Coordinates of C-alpha atoms in Angstrom, one line a residue:
Chain A
M13 CA 86.8 126.0 100.3
L14 CA 86.0 129.5 101.6
S15 CA 86.2 130.9 98.1
Y16 CA 83.9 128.2 96.9
I17 CA 81.3 129.1 99.5
V18 CA 81.5 132.8 98.6
R19 CA 81.1 132.0 94.9
R20 CA 78.2 129.7 95.6
V21 CA 76.4 132.4 97.7
L22 CA 77.0 134.9 94.9
Y23 CA 75.4 132.5 92.4
A24 CA 72.3 132.3 94.7
V25 CA 71.7 136.0 94.5
P26 CA 70.6 136.2 90.8
I27 CA 68.4 133.1 91.3
A28 CA 66.7 134.7 94.3
V29 CA 66.1 137.9 92.3
G30 CA 64.7 135.8 89.5
V31 CA 62.3 134.2 91.9
T32 CA 61.0 137.6 93.0
L33 CA 60.6 138.6 89.4
L34 CA 58.5 135.5 88.6
V35 CA 56.3 135.9 91.7
F36 CA 55.8 139.6 90.8
A37 CA 54.9 138.6 87.2
L38 CA 52.4 136.1 88.7
L39 CA 50.3 139.0 89.9
H40 CA 50.1 140.4 86.4
M41 CA 49.6 137.1 84.7
A42 CA 46.6 136.2 86.7
P43 CA 43.4 136.9 84.7
G44 CA 41.7 140.2 85.4
D45 CA 42.9 143.5 86.8
P46 CA 44.5 143.0 90.2
V47 CA 42.7 146.1 91.5
N48 CA 39.3 144.7 90.7
A49 CA 40.2 141.6 92.7
V50 CA 40.8 143.8 95.7
A51 CA 38.0 146.3 95.2
G52 CA 35.3 143.9 94.0
P53 CA 33.4 143.9 90.8
D54 CA 30.8 146.6 91.8
A55 CA 33.2 149.2 93.1
P56 CA 32.7 152.7 91.7
A57 CA 35.3 154.0 89.3
D58 CA 36.9 156.6 91.6
V59 CA 37.4 154.0 94.3
V60 CA 39.1 151.8 91.8
E61 CA 41.3 154.7 90.6
A62 CA 42.2 155.6 94.2
L63 CA 43.1 152.0 94.9
R64 CA 45.1 151.8 91.7
R65 CA 47.2 154.8 92.9
A66 CA 47.4 153.5 96.4
Y67 CA 48.9 150.2 95.3
G68 CA 51.1 151.9 92.7
F69 CA 49.4 150.1 89.8
D70 CA 49.4 153.4 87.8
K71 CA 53.2 153.4 87.6
P72 CA 55.2 151.6 84.8
L73 CA 55.9 147.9 85.5
P74 CA 59.6 148.0 86.1
Y75 CA 59.0 150.7 88.7
Q76 CA 56.2 148.6 90.3
Y77 CA 58.7 145.7 90.5
L78 CA 61.2 147.8 92.3
L79 CA 58.6 149.0 94.7
Y80 CA 57.6 145.3 95.2
L81 CA 61.2 144.2 95.7
G82 CA 61.7 147.0 98.2
R83 CA 58.6 145.9 100.2
V84 CA 59.7 142.3 100.2
V85 CA 63.2 143.1 101.4
G86 CA 61.6 145.1 104.1
G87 CA 59.5 142.1 105.2
D88 CA 56.2 143.5 103.9
L89 CA 54.4 140.9 101.8
G90 CA 51.1 142.8 101.6
V91 CA 47.7 142.2 103.3
S92 CA 45.5 139.1 102.9
V93 CA 42.4 139.9 101.0
A94 CA 40.5 137.2 102.9
T95 CA 41.4 138.1 106.5
G96 CA 42.8 141.6 106.2
R97 CA 45.9 140.6 108.3
A98 CA 49.5 141.0 107.2
V99 CA 50.6 138.1 104.9
A100 CA 54.1 138.0 106.5
G101 CA 52.6 137.3 109.9
E102 CA 50.2 134.6 108.7
L103 CA 52.9 133.0 106.7
A104 CA 55.5 133.0 109.5
Q105 CA 53.0 131.0 111.7
A106 CA 52.0 128.6 109.0
F107 CA 55.6 128.1 107.9
A108 CA 56.7 127.3 111.5
N109 CA 53.9 124.7 111.7
T110 CA 54.9 123.2 108.4
L111 CA 58.5 123.1 109.4
V112 CA 57.7 121.2 112.5
L113 CA 55.9 118.6 110.4
A114 CA 58.6 118.5 107.7
L115 CA 61.4 118.2 110.3
G116 CA 59.6 115.3 112.0
A117 CA 59.0 113.5 108.7
A118 CA 62.6 114.2 107.6
V119 CA 64.1 112.7 110.8
V120 CA 61.9 109.6 110.6
G121 CA 62.1 109.1 106.8
F122 CA 65.9 109.8 106.5
V123 CA 66.9 107.6 109.4
A124 CA 64.6 104.7 108.2
G125 CA 65.6 105.2 104.6
I126 CA 69.4 105.4 105.3
A127 CA 69.2 102.3 107.6
L128 CA 67.1 100.3 105.1
G129 CA 69.1 101.3 102.0
G130 CA 72.5 100.9 103.8
V131 CA 71.8 97.4 104.9
A132 CA 70.4 96.5 101.5
G133 CA 73.3 97.9 99.6
W134 CA 75.9 96.3 101.9
H135 CA 74.2 92.9 101.6
K136 CA 73.2 93.3 97.9
G137 CA 71.5 90.2 96.5
T138 CA 70.6 88.7 99.8
V139 CA 67.2 88.2 101.4
V140 CA 67.6 91.3 103.5
D141 CA 68.2 93.3 100.3
H142 CA 65.1 92.0 98.5
L143 CA 63.0 92.7 101.6
A144 CA 64.3 96.2 101.8
T145 CA 63.6 96.7 98.1
V146 CA 60.0 95.6 98.5
V147 CA 59.5 97.9 101.5
S148 CA 61.0 100.9 99.7
L149 CA 59.0 100.2 96.6
I150 CA 55.8 100.2 98.6
G151 CA 56.9 103.4 100.2
V152 CA 57.3 105.2 96.9
S153 CA 54.2 103.7 95.3
V154 CA 51.5 104.1 98.0
P155 CA 49.5 107.4 97.5
H156 CA 50.1 109.2 100.8
Y157 CA 46.8 111.0 101.1
W158 CA 45.1 107.5 100.9
L159 CA 47.6 106.2 103.5
G160 CA 46.8 109.2 105.6
M161 CA 43.1 108.5 105.5
V162 CA 43.6 104.8 106.3
M163 CA 45.8 105.7 109.2
V164 CA 43.2 108.1 110.5
I165 CA 40.5 105.4 110.2
L166 CA 42.7 102.8 111.9
M167 CA 44.5 104.8 114.6
A168 CA 42.0 107.5 115.4
V169 CA 38.5 106.2 114.5
E170 CA 38.8 102.5 115.2
L171 CA 41.4 102.3 117.9
N172 CA 41.1 105.9 119.2
W173 CA 44.8 106.0 120.1
L174 CA 45.7 109.2 118.4
P175 CA 44.0 112.5 117.5
A176 CA 42.8 112.6 113.9
M177 CA 43.5 116.2 113.0
G178 CA 44.8 119.6 113.9
M179 CA 47.6 120.7 116.2
A180 CA 47.4 120.7 120.0
S181 CA 45.6 123.9 121.3
G182 CA 47.6 127.1 121.0
D183 CA 49.3 127.2 124.4
A184 CA 50.5 123.6 124.4
P185 CA 54.3 123.4 124.3
L186 CA 55.7 122.8 120.8
F187 CA 57.3 119.4 121.4
G188 CA 55.2 118.5 124.4
L189 CA 53.5 115.1 124.6
E190 CA 50.1 116.4 123.4
Q191 CA 51.7 118.1 120.4
V192 CA 53.7 114.9 119.5
R193 CA 50.5 112.9 119.7
H194 CA 49.0 115.2 117.2
M195 CA 52.1 115.1 115.0
L196 CA 52.5 111.4 114.9
L197 CA 50.0 110.5 112.2
P198 CA 50.8 113.2 109.7
V199 CA 54.6 112.8 110.3
L200 CA 54.5 109.0 109.8
T201 CA 52.3 109.4 106.7
M202 CA 54.6 112.1 105.3
A203 CA 57.7 110.0 106.1
V204 CA 56.7 107.1 103.9
I205 CA 57.8 108.5 100.5
P206 CA 61.2 109.9 101.6
T207 CA 61.9 106.6 103.3
G208 CA 61.4 104.8 100.1
I209 CA 63.3 107.2 97.9
V210 CA 66.2 107.6 100.3
A211 CA 66.4 103.8 100.8
R212 CA 66.6 103.3 97.0
S213 CA 69.2 106.0 96.5
V214 CA 71.4 104.8 99.5
R215 CA 71.1 101.2 98.3
A216 CA 72.2 102.1 94.8
A217 CA 75.1 104.3 96.0
V218 CA 76.4 101.9 98.6
G219 CA 76.1 98.9 96.2
E220 CA 77.9 100.8 93.4
T221 CA 80.6 102.1 95.7
L222 CA 81.4 98.6 97.1
E223 CA 82.0 97.4 93.5
R224 CA 84.7 100.1 93.0
E225 CA 88.4 99.1 92.9
F226 CA 89.4 101.2 95.9
V227 CA 87.3 99.0 98.2
Q228 CA 89.5 96.1 97.0
A229 CA 92.5 98.2 97.6
L230 CA 91.4 99.0 101.1
K231 CA 91.0 95.3 101.9
A232 CA 94.4 94.7 100.3
K233 CA 96.0 97.0 102.9
G234 CA 94.3 95.1 105.7
M235 CA 91.5 97.5 106.6
R236 CA 88.8 95.8 108.6
R237 CA 85.0 96.0 107.9
G238 CA 84.5 99.1 110.0
A239 CA 87.2 101.1 108.3
V240 CA 86.0 100.0 104.9
M241 CA 82.5 101.1 105.9
R242 CA 83.8 104.5 106.9
H243 CA 85.4 105.0 103.5
V244 CA 82.2 103.9 101.8
V245 CA 80.0 106.3 103.9
R246 CA 82.4 109.2 103.1
N247 CA 82.2 108.4 99.4
V248 CA 78.4 108.1 99.2
S249 CA 77.5 111.0 101.5
P250 CA 77.7 113.8 98.8
T251 CA 75.2 111.9 96.7
I252 CA 72.9 111.1 99.6
I253 CA 73.0 114.7 100.9
A254 CA 71.7 115.9 97.5
V255 CA 68.9 113.4 97.7
L256 CA 68.1 114.4 101.3
G257 CA 68.1 118.1 100.4
L258 CA 65.7 117.5 97.6
Q259 CA 63.4 115.3 99.7
F260 CA 63.4 117.9 102.5
G261 CA 62.3 120.5 99.9
Y262 CA 59.5 118.3 98.8
L263 CA 58.4 117.7 102.4
L264 CA 58.1 121.5 102.9
G265 CA 56.5 122.3 99.6
G266 CA 54.5 119.2 98.9
S267 CA 52.6 118.8 102.1
I268 CA 49.3 120.3 100.7
L269 CA 47.6 116.9 100.6
I270 CA 48.8 115.8 104.0
E271 CA 48.0 119.1 105.7
T272 CA 44.6 119.1 104.1
V273 CA 43.8 115.5 105.2
F274 CA 45.0 116.2 108.8
S275 CA 43.8 119.9 108.9
W276 CA 47.3 120.9 109.9
P277 CA 47.6 124.8 109.8
G278 CA 50.8 124.9 107.7
T279 CA 51.7 126.5 104.4
G280 CA 50.1 123.7 102.4
F281 CA 46.8 124.3 104.2
L282 CA 47.2 128.0 103.8
L283 CA 48.0 127.6 100.1
N284 CA 45.0 125.4 99.6
E285 CA 42.7 128.1 101.2
A286 CA 44.3 130.9 99.3
I287 CA 43.7 129.2 96.0
F288 CA 40.1 128.6 96.7
K289 CA 39.6 132.2 98.1
R290 CA 41.7 133.7 95.2
D291 CA 43.7 135.4 97.9
L292 CA 46.5 136.6 95.6
P293 CA 48.8 138.3 98.2
V294 CA 48.9 135.2 100.3
L295 CA 49.5 133.0 97.3
Q296 CA 52.3 135.2 96.2
G297 CA 53.8 135.2 99.7
I298 CA 53.8 131.4 100.0
I299 CA 55.3 130.8 96.6
L300 CA 58.0 133.4 97.2
M301 CA 58.9 131.9 100.5
L302 CA 58.9 128.3 99.4
A303 CA 61.0 129.2 96.3
L304 CA 63.5 131.2 98.3
F305 CA 63.7 128.3 100.8
F306 CA 64.5 126.0 97.9
V307 CA 67.3 128.3 96.8
L308 CA 68.7 128.3 100.3
L309 CA 68.4 124.5 100.6
N310 CA 70.3 124.0 97.4
L311 CA 73.0 126.3 98.6
V312 CA 73.4 124.4 101.9
V313 CA 73.4 121.1 99.9
D314 CA 76.1 122.3 97.5
V315 CA 78.3 123.6 100.3
A316 CA 77.9 120.4 102.3
Q317 CA 78.8 118.3 99.2
A318 CA 81.9 120.4 98.6
A319 CA 83.0 120.0 102.2
L320 CA 82.8 116.2 101.8
D321 CA 84.1 115.8 98.3
P322 CA 87.2 117.7 97.3
R323 CA 86.6 117.1 93.6
M324 CA 83.5 119.3 93.8
R325 CA 85.3 122.4 95.0
R326 CA 86.8 123.1 91.6
T327 CA 83.7 124.0 89.7
Chain B
M27 CA 118.7 82.0 100.0
S28 CA 119.6 78.9 101.9
D29 CA 116.2 78.9 103.6
P30 CA 114.6 75.6 102.5
T31 CA 111.0 76.7 103.1
P32 CA 109.9 79.3 100.5
L33 CA 108.3 82.5 101.6
L34 CA 105.3 81.7 99.5
S35 CA 104.2 78.6 97.9
V36 CA 101.2 77.8 95.7
T37 CA 100.2 74.2 95.1
G38 CA 97.4 73.1 92.7
L39 CA 95.6 76.4 92.8
N40 CA 92.2 76.4 91.0
V41 CA 89.9 79.4 90.7
A42 CA 86.5 79.2 89.0
F43 CA 83.9 81.9 88.7
Q44 CA 80.2 81.5 88.3
T45 CA 79.1 83.6 85.4
P46 CA 75.8 83.8 83.6
R47 CA 77.3 81.8 80.7
G48 CA 78.6 79.0 82.9
T49 CA 81.6 78.3 85.1
A50 CA 84.7 80.1 83.9
Q51 CA 87.9 78.2 84.8
A52 CA 90.2 81.2 85.4
V53 CA 93.1 79.4 87.0
N54 CA 93.6 75.6 86.5
G55 CA 96.0 74.0 88.9
I56 CA 99.1 76.1 89.0
D57 CA 102.2 75.5 91.2
F58 CA 105.0 77.9 92.0
T59 CA 107.1 79.1 94.9
L60 CA 108.7 82.4 95.7
A61 CA 111.9 82.6 97.8
R62 CA 112.8 85.6 99.9
G63 CA 114.0 88.5 97.9
E64 CA 113.1 86.9 94.6
V65 CA 111.3 88.7 91.7
L66 CA 108.9 86.5 89.8
C67 CA 107.1 87.7 86.7
L68 CA 103.8 86.2 85.7
L69 CA 103.6 86.8 81.9
G70 CA 100.7 86.3 79.7
E71 CA 97.9 87.9 77.6
S72 CA 94.9 89.4 79.2
G73 CA 92.5 86.7 80.4
S74 CA 95.3 84.2 81.0
G75 CA 94.6 84.3 84.8
K76 CA 97.5 86.4 86.0
S77 CA 95.6 89.0 87.9
V78 CA 93.2 86.4 89.3
T79 CA 96.2 84.5 90.6
L80 CA 97.5 87.6 92.2
R81 CA 94.3 88.4 94.0
A82 CA 93.9 84.8 95.1
L83 CA 97.3 85.2 96.9
M84 CA 95.6 87.8 99.1
R85 CA 92.3 86.0 99.4
L86 CA 90.7 89.0 97.8
L87 CA 88.4 87.2 95.4
P88 CA 84.7 87.5 96.1
E89 CA 83.7 84.5 98.2
Q90 CA 80.2 84.1 96.9
R91 CA 81.1 84.2 93.2
S92 CA 84.3 82.2 93.1
R93 CA 85.3 78.6 93.9
I94 CA 88.9 78.3 95.0
S95 CA 90.8 75.1 95.7
G96 CA 94.5 74.2 96.2
R97 CA 96.9 75.5 98.7
V98 CA 98.6 78.8 99.3
T99 CA 101.1 79.1 102.0
I100 CA 102.5 82.4 103.1
A101 CA 105.4 82.4 105.6
G102 CA 104.3 78.9 106.7
E103 CA 100.6 79.8 107.2
D104 CA 97.9 78.2 105.1
L105 CA 96.1 81.2 103.7
Y106 CA 92.8 79.5 103.0
G107 CA 92.7 77.8 106.4
L108 CA 93.0 81.0 108.3
P109 CA 90.2 83.0 109.9
E110 CA 89.3 86.2 108.1
R111 CA 90.7 88.4 110.9
R112 CA 94.1 86.8 110.6
V113 CA 94.1 87.2 106.8
E114 CA 93.3 90.9 107.4
D115 CA 96.4 91.1 109.6
L116 CA 98.6 89.7 106.8
R117 CA 97.2 92.0 104.1
G118 CA 99.2 95.2 103.9
K119 CA 101.7 93.9 106.5
V120 CA 103.2 90.7 105.1
V121 CA 101.8 90.8 101.6
S122 CA 100.7 94.0 99.9
M123 CA 99.6 95.0 96.4
V124 CA 100.2 97.7 93.9
F125 CA 97.2 98.0 91.7
Q126 CA 97.1 98.6 87.9
E127 CA 95.1 101.9 87.9
P128 CA 96.0 104.0 91.0
M129 CA 93.2 106.5 90.0
L130 CA 90.7 103.8 90.8
A131 CA 92.5 102.1 93.6
L132 CA 93.0 105.2 95.7
D133 CA 90.0 106.6 97.6
P134 CA 89.1 109.8 95.9
V135 CA 87.9 111.7 99.0
Y136 CA 90.9 111.0 101.3
T137 CA 94.3 112.7 101.0
I138 CA 97.3 110.6 100.0
G139 CA 98.8 111.2 103.4
A140 CA 95.7 110.0 105.2
Q141 CA 95.5 106.9 103.1
I142 CA 99.1 106.0 103.8
A143 CA 98.9 106.9 107.5
E144 CA 95.8 104.8 108.2
T145 CA 97.6 101.7 106.8
I146 CA 100.4 102.3 109.3
V147 CA 98.1 102.9 112.2
R148 CA 96.1 99.8 111.2
H149 CA 99.2 97.5 111.5
E150 CA 101.5 99.1 113.9
R151 CA 101.1 100.6 117.4
V152 CA 102.0 104.1 116.5
S153 CA 100.3 107.5 117.0
K154 CA 98.7 109.3 114.1
A155 CA 101.4 112.0 114.2
E156 CA 104.1 109.3 113.9
A157 CA 102.2 107.6 111.1
G158 CA 102.0 111.0 109.3
R159 CA 105.8 111.4 109.6
R160 CA 106.3 107.9 108.2
A161 CA 104.0 108.8 105.3
L162 CA 106.2 111.7 104.5
E163 CA 109.3 109.5 104.5
L164 CA 107.6 107.1 102.2
L165 CA 106.7 109.7 99.7
E166 CA 110.3 110.9 99.7
K167 CA 111.4 107.3 99.3
V168 CA 109.4 107.0 96.1
Q169 CA 110.8 110.3 94.9
I170 CA 107.6 112.4 94.8
P171 CA 108.7 116.0 94.4
S172 CA 107.7 118.4 97.2
A173 CA 106.5 115.4 99.2
K174 CA 105.4 117.4 102.2
R175 CA 102.8 119.3 100.1
R176 CA 101.7 116.1 98.4
L177 CA 100.6 114.6 101.7
E178 CA 97.7 116.9 101.7
A179 CA 96.9 116.3 98.0
Y180 CA 93.9 114.3 96.8
P181 CA 94.4 111.6 94.1
H182 CA 92.8 113.7 91.4
E183 CA 95.3 116.5 92.0
M184 CA 98.3 114.4 91.0
S185 CA 99.6 113.1 87.7
G186 CA 99.4 109.5 86.7
G187 CA 103.0 108.7 87.4
M188 CA 102.9 110.5 90.8
R189 CA 99.7 108.6 91.7
Q190 CA 101.4 105.3 91.0
R191 CA 104.4 106.4 93.1
A192 CA 102.0 107.2 95.9
M193 CA 100.4 103.8 95.4
I194 CA 103.8 102.1 95.7
A195 CA 104.5 104.2 98.9
L196 CA 101.2 103.0 100.3
A197 CA 102.0 99.3 99.5
L198 CA 105.5 99.7 101.2
A199 CA 104.1 101.4 104.2
C200 CA 104.6 98.5 106.6
N201 CA 107.6 96.9 105.0
P202 CA 105.9 93.9 103.5
A203 CA 107.9 90.7 102.8
I204 CA 106.0 90.2 99.6
L205 CA 104.9 92.8 97.1
L206 CA 102.3 91.9 94.5
A207 CA 102.3 94.3 91.5
D208 CA 99.4 94.0 89.1
E209 CA 100.6 95.5 85.8
P210 CA 101.9 98.5 87.7
T211 CA 103.0 100.4 84.6
T212 CA 100.3 99.6 82.1
A213 CA 98.2 102.7 82.9
L214 CA 101.1 105.0 82.6
D215 CA 102.7 107.0 79.7
A216 CA 105.6 105.3 78.0
T217 CA 108.2 107.7 79.5
V218 CA 106.9 107.3 83.0
Q219 CA 106.6 103.5 82.7
M220 CA 110.4 103.2 82.8
Q221 CA 110.8 105.5 85.7
V222 CA 108.3 103.6 87.8
L223 CA 109.9 100.3 86.8
L224 CA 113.3 101.5 87.8
L225 CA 111.9 102.8 91.1
L226 CA 110.4 99.4 91.8
R227 CA 113.6 97.6 91.0
R228 CA 115.6 100.0 93.3
L229 CA 113.1 99.6 96.2
Q230 CA 113.2 95.9 95.8
A231 CA 117.0 95.8 95.9
E232 CA 117.0 98.2 99.0
T233 CA 114.4 96.4 101.0
G234 CA 115.1 92.8 99.9
M235 CA 111.4 92.1 99.6
A236 CA 110.1 89.4 97.2
V237 CA 108.0 90.6 94.3
I238 CA 105.5 89.0 92.0
M239 CA 104.9 91.2 89.0
V240 CA 102.1 90.5 86.7
T241 CA 102.6 91.9 83.2
H242 CA 101.9 91.3 79.5
D243 CA 105.1 93.3 78.6
I244 CA 108.1 91.1 78.0
G245 CA 110.3 94.2 78.3
V246 CA 109.1 94.6 81.9
A247 CA 109.9 90.9 82.6
A248 CA 113.3 91.2 81.1
E249 CA 114.0 94.3 83.1
T250 CA 113.0 93.1 86.5
A251 CA 112.6 89.3 86.8
D252 CA 114.7 86.6 88.4
R253 CA 112.3 84.0 87.3
V254 CA 109.5 84.1 84.8
A255 CA 106.2 82.0 84.6
V256 CA 104.3 82.2 81.4
M257 CA 100.5 81.7 81.7
Y258 CA 98.0 80.6 79.2
A259 CA 94.3 79.8 79.8
G260 CA 94.9 79.7 83.6
R261 CA 97.9 77.4 83.5
I262 CA 101.6 78.1 83.8
V263 CA 102.9 76.6 80.5
E264 CA 106.5 77.4 81.2
Q265 CA 108.5 78.6 84.2
G266 CA 112.2 79.0 84.8
T267 CA 114.8 81.6 85.2
A268 CA 114.3 84.8 83.2
A269 CA 117.3 84.0 81.0
Q270 CA 116.0 80.5 80.2
V271 CA 112.4 81.4 79.5
L272 CA 113.0 84.7 77.6
K273 CA 116.0 83.7 75.6
T274 CA 115.2 80.1 74.7
P275 CA 111.5 79.6 75.3
Q276 CA 110.5 75.9 74.9
H277 CA 106.7 76.0 75.0
P278 CA 105.2 76.8 71.6
Y279 CA 103.0 79.5 73.2
A280 CA 106.0 81.2 74.8
T281 CA 107.9 81.0 71.6
G282 CA 104.9 82.5 69.7
L283 CA 104.3 85.2 72.3
F284 CA 107.9 86.4 72.3
A285 CA 108.0 86.4 68.5
S286 CA 104.9 88.5 68.3
T287 CA 106.2 91.3 70.5
V288 CA 108.4 94.0 69.2
H289 CA 111.3 94.8 71.5
A290 CA 114.8 96.1 71.3
G291 CA 117.0 94.0 69.1
L292 CA 114.1 92.4 67.3
K293 CA 113.0 95.6 65.7
D294 CA 113.4 94.5 62.1
R295 CA 111.7 91.2 62.5
R296 CA 108.2 90.7 61.3
L297 CA 105.5 90.8 64.0
D298 CA 104.4 87.2 64.1
A299 CA 101.0 87.2 65.7
I300 CA 99.9 83.8 66.9
P301 CA 97.0 82.7 64.8
G302 CA 93.6 82.2 66.5
A303 CA 92.3 83.5 69.8
P304 CA 92.6 82.6 73.4
P305 CA 90.2 79.8 74.4
D306 CA 86.8 80.4 76.0
L307 CA 87.3 79.8 79.8
T308 CA 83.8 78.4 80.2
A309 CA 84.5 75.7 77.6
L310 CA 88.1 74.6 77.9
P311 CA 89.1 71.6 75.7
P312 CA 89.9 68.3 77.4
G313 CA 93.4 68.4 76.0
C314 CA 96.0 71.1 75.8
A315 CA 94.3 74.5 75.8
F316 CA 96.8 75.9 73.3
A317 CA 96.6 73.0 70.8
P318 CA 94.0 74.7 68.5
R319 CA 96.5 77.5 67.9
C320 CA 99.7 75.4 68.0
A321 CA 101.9 74.9 64.9
R322 CA 103.3 71.7 66.5
R323 CA 99.9 70.1 67.3
R324 CA 99.8 66.3 67.4
E325 CA 97.2 63.7 68.2
A326 CA 98.5 63.4 71.7
C327 CA 97.8 67.1 72.4
D328 CA 94.0 66.6 72.3
V329 CA 93.8 63.4 74.3
G330 CA 94.5 64.7 77.8
Q331 CA 96.3 67.4 79.7
P332 CA 99.9 67.7 78.7
P333 CA 102.3 66.5 81.4
K334 CA 104.4 69.0 83.3
I335 CA 107.9 68.1 82.2
R336 CA 111.0 69.1 84.2
M337 CA 113.8 69.7 81.8
A338 CA 117.5 69.2 82.3
D339 CA 118.0 72.9 83.2
A340 CA 115.4 72.6 85.9
R341 CA 112.7 74.7 84.1
E342 CA 109.2 73.3 83.9
V343 CA 107.2 73.1 80.6
L344 CA 103.7 72.0 80.1
C345 CA 104.0 70.4 76.7
V346 CA 104.2 66.9 75.2
D347 CA 107.1 68.1 73.1
A348 CA 109.4 69.1 75.9
V349 CA 112.3 66.9 76.6
A350 CA 112.4 65.6 80.2
A351 CA 115.6 65.6 82.2
G352 CA 117.4 62.3 81.5

C-alpha cells in the first residue's frame, strides 16, 4: 500500500510540471505582446524595453519558463495588473471563500445524493426508486444560475428571509450565524447538481452490486441485512469516491456562475473579473491553482480507492 | 440411518419465474428426501431446474420475481412457513452452499480469513480471535498450502482451485448438517476438478454431513453419489440408487443422456446426442416434456403428465413405459 502511495505521488509530479508549462504557455499564446499589456499601448519604446528586461522577456523562452517555475515554487504569482496587489494574496483569500462554498455544497449534495441514491438502489424498481430518479433527474437538468435567481427572488426578495448576495462583513466569524445565512442560498443552489449526479451514480452502483453473486452467497451463509449492506457499501465505495472527487473538483472550478449570481468573492468571481479586465497574471494564477488542486484531488481519490479496494493496488 | 424422519424432504415443489416472455416453469412438482449422511446427485442439462431447486432449498430465490409452492422441510421445520430471521439462522448453520464460481461468490474486497470468520461469528457465540483461529483450521482442513498466509489473501490473489477450496472451507465453517454444492467443479481445470471432488468426498465421510450435489457430469455423480435424481424440464424423471440409475437407466431421457456422454469404459462408443432441444419452459407441452425428443413416443405420452411409477427395485420413473412394481 505504501509503495502504491509513493508511486502515485511520483506520477503526480510530471503532471503538475505539465500544468505549469501550459499556464506559462498561456501567457505567450495570448494575442499581443505581454509587455504591451502591462505598459499600455502608448508607452514610449524605452519604457517598454526596460519593462521587457525587468520581466525577463528578453531571455530565451526555456530560461523564462525556469524563472517562472522558480517564482511559482517560491509562492510569487506576480502582481495584478488591475489592482497592483500580489496575485498570491488575492488568490488565497478568494480560494478560501470558494472553498467555504464548495465544502458546504459538497456536504449537502453528497449526503443528499448518497441517501437518495442508496435508498433507490436498495429498493430498485419500487415507488421510492422512481421518485428518487425523478428528483435526481431534475437535479442534473435544472440550470443552476436560473435556480439561483429564482431562489434569490423567492427567499430574499419576496420572503426576505435570507440575504441575496455577498458574504457577511469582514470581521464576522467564518461559520457564525450571519455567515451561514449568507451561505445558505449559494450552497443550496450549488448542491443541486452534485446531488443529482451522486444519486444517479450511487443508485446504479448499489443496484448493480446487489445483483452480483456474492450477495447471494452472503445470504447463503446467513448474513443479515445490515451485514449484507456493509459488504455492498464497501464494494461500491471506490466508485462513489471517484464520483465525489470529480464533483468536488467541479464545485471548486465551476462556481463562476453561482459566484457571479450571488456576488460571492471567490475564485470564480475573481476569474470572471480577471477575464473582463484582461488581468493576465490573475488569470494565470487562478488557472494554475485550480489545475494543481485537481491534480491533488485525483491523487487523494486514487489513494482512497486503493485503500478500499485491494485489486487497485496492483496497477 | 434408522431415523424415520428424513433430514430434508421436498414435496410437490414448484418454482415459476415471471419473465418478459411469460411465466417460466422452472421446477414442476418434484419430490425427494435426503437422509442424514446421504449424498444425492441432481443430474441434468443446463436449464433443467437443478440449480433453481438448490436455491429453493435455502429460500434464496428472489421473492418478487418467483412464485414458489410445495413444501420443503429441513430438520422438521417447514422452510417456507418460517419468518425470514429464522431462515437466516438456518442458512450457513444447518444448510450451506458451495457456489459454482467462487470468483463471483466471494466478496472481492474482503480477505478469505475475514469472510470465513464473519460466518462463524454470525452463528456462534465466539470472539473474533477465536473465529480467526477456526478459519485457519478450516483452511488447513481443505488443504490450502501455507494456510496462515492465505487468511490474509484476497480472492483475486488465489488460483481457481484454491478459491474453490476456500469456498468449501467457508461453507463448512459452522459444521452444517446439509451441504448444497452447485456444480462445484464446473469452473475448474480438469486436473483440479478431481482433487476438489475427492476433497468433498473425504470431508463428507469425515463429517457425516448430507450432500446434494448438482451436476451435469455423470462422472461426478458416479464418483460421489449414493442416490441420483435425473432432472428434465423441471421434473425428476428418474431417481434411485446411483448403481440403479447410472448402470441401468429406465427413463428414455436418462438412457439418452448417459449414452451421449463420453466416459471411461465407453470411450469407443459413438457419441449419441439426443436429437432435438430441451423444451421452452414458458410453453411446456401438456403431456410428457421429453416426448418430442423421445424415440419411444406413443399416443399416451401427449395426453397428460406421465405417471410416477415405483418400480420393483424401489426406484421412481416418470414414464408411461416404466413397469410398476407388481
